[in-house]
Short mmCIF file of C-alpha atoms and ligand atoms in Angstrom, two decimals:
data_model
loop_
_atom_site.label_atom_id
_atom_site.label_comp_id
_atom_site.label_asym_id
_atom_site.label_seq_id
_atom_site.Cartn_x
_atom_site.Cartn_y
_atom_site.Cartn_z
CA MET A 14 -23.20 -24.24 21.98
CA PRO A 15 -24.27 -27.85 21.15
CA SER A 16 -22.04 -29.54 18.56
CA LYS A 17 -23.08 -30.85 15.20
CA PRO A 18 -22.82 -34.47 13.89
CA CYS A 19 -19.56 -35.49 12.32
CA ARG A 20 -19.39 -34.47 8.64
CA ILE A 21 -17.85 -37.88 7.72
CA CYS A 22 -19.61 -40.54 9.79
CA GLY A 23 -22.66 -38.65 10.90
CA ASP A 24 -22.20 -39.72 14.48
CA ASP A 25 -22.85 -37.42 17.49
CA THR A 26 -19.33 -37.95 18.57
CA LEU A 27 -17.85 -34.64 17.52
CA HIS A 28 -15.86 -33.08 20.39
CA PRO A 29 -15.43 -29.34 19.90
CA PHE A 30 -11.92 -28.39 21.02
CA LEU A 31 -10.86 -25.01 19.62
CA ASP A 32 -12.78 -21.78 19.05
CA LEU A 33 -10.81 -19.13 17.17
CA GLY A 34 -13.82 -16.76 17.33
CA GLU A 35 -15.72 -14.80 14.69
CA MET A 36 -13.64 -14.99 11.47
CA PRO A 37 -13.91 -13.32 8.06
CA ILE A 38 -13.21 -15.35 4.97
CA ALA A 39 -9.37 -15.79 4.92
CA ASN A 40 -8.92 -14.74 1.30
CA ALA A 41 -11.68 -12.04 1.21
CA PHE A 42 -9.24 -9.04 0.98
CA LEU A 43 -11.20 -5.74 1.04
CA THR A 44 -11.20 -2.69 -1.14
CA ALA A 45 -11.19 0.70 0.54
CA ASP A 46 -14.92 1.08 -0.23
CA GLN A 47 -15.63 -2.28 1.39
CA LEU A 48 -14.05 -1.16 4.67
CA ARG A 49 -17.26 0.71 5.54
CA GLN A 50 -19.51 -2.25 4.81
CA PRO A 51 -20.24 -5.20 7.14
CA GLU A 52 -18.01 -8.27 6.44
CA TYR A 53 -19.25 -11.82 6.28
CA LYS A 54 -18.07 -13.67 9.34
CA PHE A 55 -18.50 -17.18 10.65
CA ARG A 56 -17.54 -19.01 13.83
CA LEU A 57 -14.16 -20.71 13.31
CA ARG A 58 -14.44 -23.78 15.51
CA THR A 59 -13.03 -27.22 15.16
CA GLY A 60 -14.07 -30.64 16.42
CA PHE A 61 -12.63 -34.13 16.67
CA CYS A 62 -14.79 -37.14 15.97
CA SER A 63 -13.94 -39.97 18.36
CA HIS A 64 -15.70 -42.46 16.08
CA CYS A 65 -14.00 -41.90 12.70
CA LEU A 66 -11.10 -39.79 14.02
CA MET A 67 -11.64 -36.90 11.63
CA VAL A 68 -10.66 -33.42 12.83
CA GLN A 69 -12.87 -30.86 11.04
CA LEU A 70 -14.47 -27.46 10.95
CA ILE A 71 -17.80 -27.41 12.80
CA ASP A 72 -19.21 -24.59 10.64
CA VAL A 73 -18.44 -24.66 6.91
CA VAL A 74 -18.59 -21.79 4.46
CA ASP A 75 -20.20 -22.41 1.08
CA PRO A 76 -17.32 -23.24 -1.30
CA LYS A 77 -18.83 -20.92 -3.94
CA MET A 78 -17.97 -18.05 -1.63
CA LEU A 79 -14.34 -19.14 -1.47
CA PHE A 80 -13.47 -20.32 -4.96
CA HIS A 81 -14.70 -18.06 -7.75
CA ASP A 82 -13.56 -15.69 -10.47
CA HIS A 83 -11.35 -13.60 -8.21
CA TYR A 84 -9.56 -16.24 -6.07
CA ALA A 85 -6.67 -14.50 -4.38
CA TYR A 86 -4.12 -17.29 -4.19
CA TYR A 87 -1.80 -18.06 -7.10
CA SER A 88 0.18 -21.29 -6.40
CA SER A 89 3.17 -20.16 -8.48
CA ILE A 90 4.26 -17.50 -5.87
CA SER A 91 6.91 -19.57 -4.17
CA ARG A 92 10.19 -20.85 -5.67
CA VAL A 93 10.29 -23.52 -3.09
CA MET A 94 6.81 -24.75 -4.03
CA ASP A 95 7.82 -24.76 -7.68
CA ARG A 96 10.77 -26.99 -6.87
CA HIS A 97 8.59 -29.13 -4.70
CA PHE A 98 6.02 -29.72 -7.46
CA ALA A 99 8.84 -30.40 -10.00
CA GLY A 100 9.86 -33.27 -7.70
CA LEU A 101 6.30 -34.53 -7.40
CA ALA A 102 5.88 -34.48 -11.23
CA GLU A 103 9.10 -36.36 -11.58
CA LEU A 104 8.07 -39.03 -8.99
CA ILE A 105 4.77 -39.36 -10.77
CA GLY A 106 6.23 -39.58 -14.23
CA GLU A 107 8.99 -42.02 -13.33
CA SER A 108 7.11 -44.37 -11.00
CA LEU A 109 3.30 -44.06 -11.22
CA LEU A 110 2.34 -43.46 -14.88
CA TYR A 111 1.91 -46.74 -16.77
CA ASP A 112 0.16 -46.02 -19.99
CA ARG A 113 0.86 -43.03 -22.34
CA GLU A 114 -2.59 -43.12 -23.73
CA LEU A 115 -4.56 -42.82 -20.49
CA PRO A 116 -5.13 -39.36 -19.10
CA LEU A 117 -4.27 -37.92 -15.73
CA TYR A 118 -6.33 -35.40 -13.81
CA GLU A 119 -5.30 -32.76 -11.35
CA ILE A 120 -7.97 -31.53 -8.98
CA GLY A 121 -7.55 -27.85 -7.99
CA SER A 122 -4.89 -27.23 -10.56
CA ASN A 123 -4.89 -23.44 -9.75
CA ASP A 124 -2.48 -21.53 -12.07
CA GLY A 125 -0.91 -24.77 -13.44
CA ILE A 126 2.19 -24.95 -11.30
CA LEU A 127 2.03 -28.73 -11.12
CA LEU A 128 -0.13 -29.38 -14.23
CA GLU A 129 2.46 -27.87 -16.60
CA LYS A 130 5.14 -30.18 -15.23
CA LEU A 131 2.82 -33.22 -15.45
CA ALA A 132 1.87 -32.30 -19.05
CA ARG A 133 5.59 -32.85 -19.94
CA TRP A 134 5.22 -36.46 -18.89
CA ASN A 135 1.71 -36.98 -20.25
CA PRO A 136 0.10 -34.82 -22.95
CA ASN A 137 -3.36 -35.87 -21.73
CA ALA A 138 -3.07 -34.01 -18.44
CA VAL A 139 -6.32 -32.30 -17.57
CA GLY A 140 -6.80 -29.79 -14.75
CA ILE A 141 -10.08 -29.26 -12.81
CA GLU A 142 -10.23 -25.84 -11.26
CA PRO A 143 -13.38 -23.95 -10.16
CA SER A 144 -11.63 -20.60 -9.53
CA THR A 145 -11.85 -19.33 -13.06
CA ASN A 146 -9.22 -16.50 -12.79
CA VAL A 147 -6.40 -18.87 -11.84
CA ALA A 148 -7.68 -21.53 -14.27
CA GLU A 149 -7.32 -18.89 -17.03
CA VAL A 150 -3.65 -18.38 -16.12
CA ALA A 151 -3.10 -22.13 -16.59
CA ARG A 152 -4.94 -22.14 -19.93
CA ASN A 153 -2.71 -19.31 -21.13
CA LYS A 154 0.21 -21.69 -20.58
CA GLY A 155 -1.45 -24.03 -23.06
CA LEU A 156 -2.90 -26.37 -20.49
CA THR A 157 -6.30 -28.12 -20.57
CA VAL A 158 -8.40 -26.97 -17.64
CA VAL A 159 -12.08 -27.62 -16.86
CA GLY A 160 -13.35 -24.60 -14.83
CA GLU A 161 -15.71 -26.40 -12.51
CA PHE A 162 -15.97 -28.06 -9.15
CA LEU A 163 -15.34 -31.77 -9.41
CA THR A 164 -18.64 -33.78 -8.94
CA PRO A 165 -19.48 -37.37 -9.65
CA ALA A 166 -21.43 -36.12 -12.76
CA LEU A 167 -18.37 -34.18 -14.06
CA ALA A 168 -16.16 -37.18 -13.27
CA ASN A 169 -18.26 -39.40 -15.47
CA GLU A 170 -18.35 -36.77 -18.25
CA LEU A 171 -14.58 -36.47 -18.21
CA ALA A 172 -14.07 -40.18 -18.12
CA ALA A 173 -16.37 -40.44 -21.20
CA LYS A 174 -14.58 -37.60 -22.99
CA TYR A 175 -10.88 -38.14 -22.12
CA GLY A 176 -10.90 -41.62 -20.72
CA ARG A 177 -10.42 -43.10 -17.20
CA ALA A 178 -7.40 -41.94 -15.29
CA GLN A 179 -4.10 -43.66 -14.59
CA LEU A 180 -3.60 -40.87 -12.04
CA VAL A 181 -5.60 -38.36 -10.11
CA VAL A 182 -3.55 -35.85 -8.09
CA GLY A 183 -4.31 -32.90 -5.92
CA GLY A 184 -1.83 -30.70 -3.99
CA ASN A 185 -3.58 -28.95 -1.01
CA VAL A 186 -7.04 -29.66 -2.31
CA LEU A 187 -8.54 -32.70 -0.59
CA CYS A 188 -8.87 -30.81 2.73
CA HIS A 189 -10.79 -28.05 0.96
CA ILE A 190 -13.58 -30.36 -0.17
CA PRO A 191 -16.57 -30.38 2.30
CA ASP A 192 -18.28 -33.48 0.85
CA LEU A 193 -15.68 -36.16 0.74
CA LYS A 194 -18.26 -38.87 0.09
CA GLU A 195 -18.98 -37.12 -3.26
CA LEU A 196 -15.20 -36.87 -3.89
CA ALA A 197 -14.93 -40.63 -3.35
CA LYS A 198 -17.65 -41.18 -5.87
CA SER A 199 -15.82 -38.90 -8.31
CA LEU A 200 -12.67 -40.88 -7.83
CA ASP A 201 -14.59 -44.02 -8.50
CA GLY A 202 -15.85 -42.47 -11.73
CA LEU A 203 -12.46 -41.20 -12.83
CA LEU A 204 -9.98 -43.92 -11.89
CA ASP A 205 -8.88 -46.73 -14.18
CA GLU A 206 -8.86 -50.15 -12.44
CA GLU A 207 -5.19 -49.88 -11.60
CA GLY A 208 -5.27 -46.07 -11.40
CA VAL A 209 -3.59 -44.28 -8.51
CA PHE A 210 -4.47 -41.07 -6.65
CA VAL A 211 -1.96 -38.85 -4.84
CA PHE A 212 -2.99 -36.15 -2.40
CA GLU A 213 -0.89 -33.72 -0.30
CA ASP A 214 -2.39 -31.84 2.51
CA PRO A 215 -1.29 -30.17 5.81
CA TYR A 216 -0.66 -32.98 8.27
CA LEU A 217 -2.62 -33.06 11.52
CA LEU A 218 0.33 -34.36 13.65
CA GLU A 219 2.49 -31.38 12.52
CA ILE A 220 -0.37 -28.95 13.14
CA VAL A 221 -0.76 -30.27 16.69
CA THR A 222 2.94 -30.59 17.42
CA GLN A 223 4.03 -27.24 15.94
CA LEU A 224 0.83 -25.38 17.18
CA ALA A 225 0.06 -24.38 13.56
CA TYR A 226 -3.39 -23.18 14.46
CA ASP A 227 -3.39 -20.73 11.53
CA GLN A 228 -3.75 -23.71 9.19
CA ILE A 229 -7.34 -23.66 10.44
CA TYR A 230 -9.59 -21.47 8.32
CA ASP A 231 -12.69 -21.60 6.02
CA GLU A 232 -10.90 -23.23 3.09
CA HIS A 233 -9.47 -26.13 5.15
CA VAL A 234 -12.55 -28.14 6.20
CA TYR A 235 -10.47 -31.13 7.39
CA TYR A 236 -7.14 -31.70 9.12
CA PHE A 237 -6.15 -35.24 8.15
CA SER A 238 -4.29 -37.94 9.93
CA VAL A 239 -3.35 -41.10 8.12
CA SER A 240 -5.65 -42.93 10.55
CA SER A 241 -8.73 -40.88 9.61
CA LEU A 242 -7.96 -40.74 5.90
CA SER A 243 -7.36 -44.44 5.49
CA ARG A 244 -10.65 -45.20 7.31
CA LEU A 245 -12.47 -42.70 5.06
CA PHE A 246 -11.12 -44.26 1.87
CA GLU A 247 -11.67 -47.78 3.00
CA SER A 248 -15.38 -47.03 3.52
CA HIS A 249 -15.56 -46.09 -0.12
CA GLY A 250 -13.76 -49.00 -1.75
CA LEU A 251 -10.38 -47.27 -1.91
CA ARG A 252 -7.15 -47.94 -0.08
CA LEU A 253 -4.00 -46.07 0.91
CA PHE A 254 -0.94 -47.99 -0.19
CA ARG A 255 1.80 -45.58 0.76
CA VAL A 256 2.28 -42.33 2.81
CA GLN A 257 5.17 -39.98 2.79
CA PRO A 258 5.71 -37.00 5.14
CA ILE A 259 6.81 -33.86 3.18
CA PRO A 260 8.16 -30.62 4.54
CA VAL A 261 6.10 -28.06 2.57
CA HIS A 262 3.52 -25.71 4.18
CA GLY A 263 5.01 -26.34 7.59
CA GLY A 264 4.60 -30.16 7.37
CA SER A 265 2.28 -32.03 5.07
CA MET A 266 1.45 -35.66 4.25
CA ARG A 267 1.56 -37.04 0.73
CA VAL A 268 -0.79 -40.03 0.48
CA PHE A 269 -0.89 -42.56 -2.33
CA GLY A 270 -4.08 -44.57 -2.93
CA CYS A 271 -5.74 -46.95 -5.28
CA ARG A 272 -8.93 -49.03 -5.61
CA ALA A 273 -9.26 -51.55 -2.69
CA GLY A 274 -8.85 -54.46 -5.10
CA SER A 275 -5.81 -53.13 -6.93
CA ARG A 276 -2.78 -55.26 -7.35
CA ARG A 277 -0.59 -52.73 -5.54
CA PRO A 278 0.46 -53.97 -2.13
CA THR A 279 -0.05 -51.74 0.92
CA GLU A 280 3.43 -50.58 2.06
CA SER A 281 4.56 -50.56 5.63
CA SER A 282 4.61 -46.70 5.67
CA VAL A 283 0.87 -46.67 6.22
CA GLY A 284 0.77 -48.87 9.29
CA ASP A 285 3.89 -47.22 10.71
CA GLN A 286 2.39 -43.72 10.42
CA ILE A 287 -0.88 -44.88 12.08
CA GLU A 288 1.14 -46.36 14.97
CA LEU A 289 3.00 -43.10 15.33
CA GLU A 290 -0.27 -41.14 15.39
CA GLN A 291 -1.62 -43.47 18.17
CA GLU A 292 1.57 -43.03 20.12
CA ASN A 293 1.05 -39.28 19.94
CA GLY A 294 -2.52 -39.57 21.18
CA LEU A 295 -4.28 -38.37 17.98
CA GLY A 296 -7.00 -40.99 18.49
CA ALA A 297 -8.39 -39.50 21.73
CA PRO A 298 -9.94 -36.08 22.49
CA GLU A 299 -7.38 -35.18 25.17
CA ALA A 300 -4.68 -34.46 22.63
CA TYR A 301 -6.89 -31.74 21.15
CA THR A 302 -7.82 -30.19 24.47
CA VAL A 303 -4.13 -29.86 25.26
CA PHE A 304 -3.56 -28.34 21.77
CA ALA A 305 -6.21 -25.78 22.37
CA GLU A 306 -4.67 -24.72 25.65
CA ARG A 307 -1.23 -24.46 24.04
CA VAL A 308 -2.73 -22.36 21.15
CA ALA A 309 -4.09 -19.86 23.72
CA GLN A 310 -0.59 -19.62 25.24
CA SER A 311 0.99 -19.12 21.77
CA ARG A 312 -1.51 -16.32 21.11
CA GLN A 313 -0.56 -14.61 24.35
CA SER A 314 3.17 -14.89 23.53
CA LEU A 315 2.60 -13.05 20.24
CA ILE A 316 0.47 -10.33 21.80
CA ASP A 317 3.11 -9.76 24.45
CA LEU A 318 6.02 -9.73 21.99
CA LEU A 319 4.43 -7.31 19.55
CA GLY A 320 3.04 -5.15 22.39
CA ASN A 321 6.50 -4.83 24.03
CA LEU A 322 8.13 -3.87 20.69
CA LYS A 323 5.46 -1.21 20.08
CA ARG A 324 5.97 0.22 23.57
CA GLU A 325 9.72 0.48 22.75
CA GLY A 326 8.71 2.58 19.74
CA LYS A 327 9.74 0.02 17.13
CA ARG A 328 8.33 0.05 13.57
CA LEU A 329 6.59 -3.28 12.74
CA ILE A 330 5.13 -4.62 9.46
CA GLY A 331 3.57 -7.91 8.40
CA TYR A 332 5.18 -9.98 5.64
CA ALA A 333 2.92 -11.97 3.27
CA ALA A 334 -0.86 -11.53 3.15
CA ALA A 335 -1.39 -15.32 3.26
CA SER A 336 -4.73 -16.92 4.15
CA LYS A 337 -3.28 -17.89 7.41
CA ALA A 338 -2.49 -14.24 8.07
CA THR A 339 -6.22 -13.53 8.41
CA VAL A 340 -6.45 -16.16 11.21
CA ILE A 341 -3.40 -14.86 13.15
CA LEU A 342 -4.40 -11.22 12.91
CA ASN A 343 -8.11 -11.76 13.84
CA TYR A 344 -7.53 -14.29 16.50
CA CYS A 345 -4.80 -12.27 18.15
CA GLY A 346 -6.48 -8.87 17.56
CA ILE A 347 -3.61 -7.39 15.61
CA GLY A 348 -4.40 -4.47 13.30
CA PRO A 349 -3.06 -1.17 11.84
CA GLU A 350 -2.23 0.09 15.31
CA THR A 351 0.53 -2.54 15.42
CA LEU A 352 1.47 -3.30 11.77
CA GLU A 353 2.07 -0.39 9.38
CA TYR A 354 1.21 -2.57 6.49
CA VAL A 355 1.45 -6.15 5.12
CA CYS A 356 3.74 -6.52 2.07
CA ASP A 357 3.08 -9.28 -0.48
CA THR A 358 4.27 -10.41 -3.87
CA THR A 359 0.77 -10.91 -5.30
CA PRO A 360 -0.16 -7.91 -7.55
CA THR A 361 -3.92 -8.53 -7.20
CA LYS A 362 -3.68 -8.07 -3.40
CA HIS A 363 -1.92 -4.66 -3.55
CA GLY A 364 -4.16 -1.76 -2.52
CA LEU A 365 -6.45 -4.05 -0.63
CA PHE A 366 -6.82 -4.56 3.08
CA THR A 367 -6.57 -7.62 5.39
CA PRO A 368 -10.02 -9.18 6.14
CA GLY A 369 -11.44 -8.20 9.49
CA THR A 370 -8.30 -6.31 10.69
CA HIS A 371 -7.98 -3.83 7.77
CA VAL A 372 -4.18 -3.51 7.49
CA PRO A 373 -3.21 -2.18 4.05
CA ILE A 374 -1.47 -4.57 1.66
CA VAL A 375 1.39 -3.11 -0.27
CA PRO A 376 3.90 -4.37 -2.88
CA ILE A 377 7.04 -6.04 -1.66
CA GLU A 378 9.10 -3.06 -2.93
CA THR A 379 7.53 -0.84 -0.26
CA PHE A 380 9.33 -2.96 2.34
CA ALA A 381 12.80 -2.53 0.77
CA ALA A 382 12.23 1.18 0.10
CA ASP A 383 12.08 2.02 3.87
CA TYR A 384 12.92 -0.99 6.07
CA PRO A 385 11.06 -1.20 9.39
CA ASP A 386 12.65 -2.58 12.53
CA TYR A 387 10.76 -5.81 12.53
CA ALA A 388 8.98 -7.86 9.86
CA PHE A 389 6.40 -10.39 11.28
CA VAL A 390 6.33 -13.26 8.84
CA LEU A 391 2.67 -14.13 8.42
CA ALA A 392 3.40 -17.08 6.11
CA TRP A 393 5.73 -18.87 8.59
CA ASN A 394 5.74 -21.89 6.28
CA HIS A 395 7.89 -19.78 3.87
CA LEU A 396 10.11 -18.36 6.59
CA LYS A 397 13.31 -19.93 5.25
CA GLU A 398 12.65 -18.79 1.65
CA ILE A 399 11.71 -15.21 2.88
CA VAL A 400 14.72 -14.83 5.22
CA GLU A 401 17.02 -15.93 2.40
CA LYS A 402 15.72 -13.63 -0.23
CA GLU A 403 15.48 -10.68 2.12
CA SER A 404 19.04 -10.88 3.43
CA ALA A 405 19.50 -7.16 2.82
CA PHE A 406 16.89 -6.47 5.47
CA ALA A 407 19.11 -8.18 8.06
CA SER A 408 22.14 -6.33 6.76
CA HIS A 409 20.21 -3.10 7.50
CA GLY A 410 19.68 -4.27 11.13
CA GLY A 411 16.09 -5.50 10.52
CA LYS A 412 14.76 -8.57 12.32
CA PHE A 413 12.11 -11.11 11.49
CA ILE A 414 9.41 -12.37 13.89
CA THR A 415 7.76 -15.70 13.69
CA HIS A 416 4.92 -17.03 16.00
CA ILE A 417 4.92 -20.76 15.47
CA PRO A 418 5.01 -22.49 17.98
CA THR A 419 5.49 -19.41 20.16
CA ALA A 420 6.34 -15.88 19.21
CA ARG A 421 10.05 -15.01 18.89
CA VAL A 422 12.55 -12.91 17.02
CA VAL A 423 14.61 -14.97 14.58
O1 DWN B 511 -4.07 -24.58 1.05
C1 DWN B 511 -3.81 -23.51 0.65
C2 DWN B 511 -2.38 -23.11 0.45
C3 DWN B 511 -1.61 -24.14 -0.22
O2 DWN B 511 -2.30 -21.89 -0.19
C4 DWN B 511 -4.85 -22.53 0.32
N1 DWN B 511 -5.99 -22.78 1.11
C5 DWN B 511 -4.51 -21.08 0.19
C6 DWN B 511 -3.05 -20.77 0.30
O3 DWN B 511 -2.81 -20.53 1.63
P1 DWN B 511 -1.89 -19.32 1.99
O4 DWN B 511 -2.39 -18.06 1.40
O5 DWN B 511 -1.79 -19.24 3.52
O6 DWN B 511 -0.57 -19.68 1.27
P2 DWN B 511 1.00 -19.44 1.50
O7 DWN B 511 1.67 -20.09 0.42
O8 DWN B 511 1.32 -19.81 2.84
O9 DWN B 511 1.13 -17.85 1.42
C7 DWN B 511 0.95 -17.21 0.19
C8 DWN B 511 1.10 -15.65 0.35
O10 DWN B 511 2.39 -15.33 0.74
C9 DWN B 511 0.83 -15.02 -0.99
O11 DWN B 511 -0.03 -13.92 -0.78
C10 DWN B 511 2.20 -14.56 -1.42
C11 DWN B 511 2.93 -14.39 -0.19
N2 DWN B 511 4.30 -14.54 -0.27
C12 DWN B 511 5.16 -13.40 -0.37
O12 DWN B 511 4.67 -12.25 -0.26
N3 DWN B 511 6.50 -13.59 -0.47
C13 DWN B 511 4.86 -15.87 -0.33
C14 DWN B 511 6.22 -16.01 -0.50
C15 DWN B 511 6.82 -17.35 -0.54
C16 DWN B 511 7.08 -14.80 -0.54
O13 DWN B 511 8.29 -14.94 -0.69
#
């Protein structure tokens, strides 16, 4: 299949490197009635642009099909993420805010997990969240949330209404935005002259090193390196001045940026990280070809492990109906013949079925009521938190399975 031009620079230098096959929307969990209807699917393929270095989806799903009035993911599900965002709010409050009058904006504020902490530092904290059901949860906490996608027009409207921002922040948001040129225009409309932006997203080097192929799905249009991101911002009059690797979601990067002409100096962390990326080959297509080969091996290791356990007559379940679960289950062809159910803490997912593979999703209490032999953790990024809180499972002789980078019993 011929490739498409790069979504960032428009060049015909996009090297397709991984094809995870026909994929449903990761968070499109199904009702029993919907199981009999055809599901929307798209080709989940990634490419690397050798001109601007951006790794990206080749086919993109319309964001309105992903973020709406019944978005499945509530950010406040994890204690670890709550602590993480408390740390981010503190860092912002203590070292980045410089004027109590100027507002700050959080893009993709979801159910307010970060916004409520930021609002303690600055009463003029405004969330921007197009998924109206999660935005409503944040409003019920007394937070100010605009229920729309951020566009340059909305940015100008907000700047006129609340003022220009001393800070714009987004946790796991930037990589979800297909049109980053528009985002850069929005930042231009929102940011005060010395305003700062902070974004956290899954980090490409970690994805490649750890074989975290299940970070690749419809919502994640881009897989950023510091090299690709700094070039992108520079072409829009913005500049990264600091980067900081962070452990959440299996390895993410926190980037700090400002207007190109800001007084803030660019710190050595930016250049150092770019150098590390070059040393790891992220600037050339070969790294991605090798990644794709290793992904196929990882898939096989999982199929073999689960297949062997089933043949031994073991009872297996999935733990956490995460977005990435949809990728793993569909790409590896794992369905109800292997997993009795997937248990999850999100009440709105209970009674539904996993997209494409149709495994029933049940409350977490079902797990503890009748422990299986093995629990395959489908949100491996929360493995430590899950193993710790489910210590009774291990006491009953149960074992967890993880698949990153290759399948194994932990
Ligand atoms: O970028 C994104 C990240 C931040 O969140 C979004 N595109 C969507 C979402 O991705 P995800 O669904 O893969 O997120 P998580 O945080 O890896 O997984 C969340 C799911 O895991 C929820 O359905 C809740 C479940 N879970 C659970 O059942 N027990 C999570 C934890 C921590 C638990 O203990």
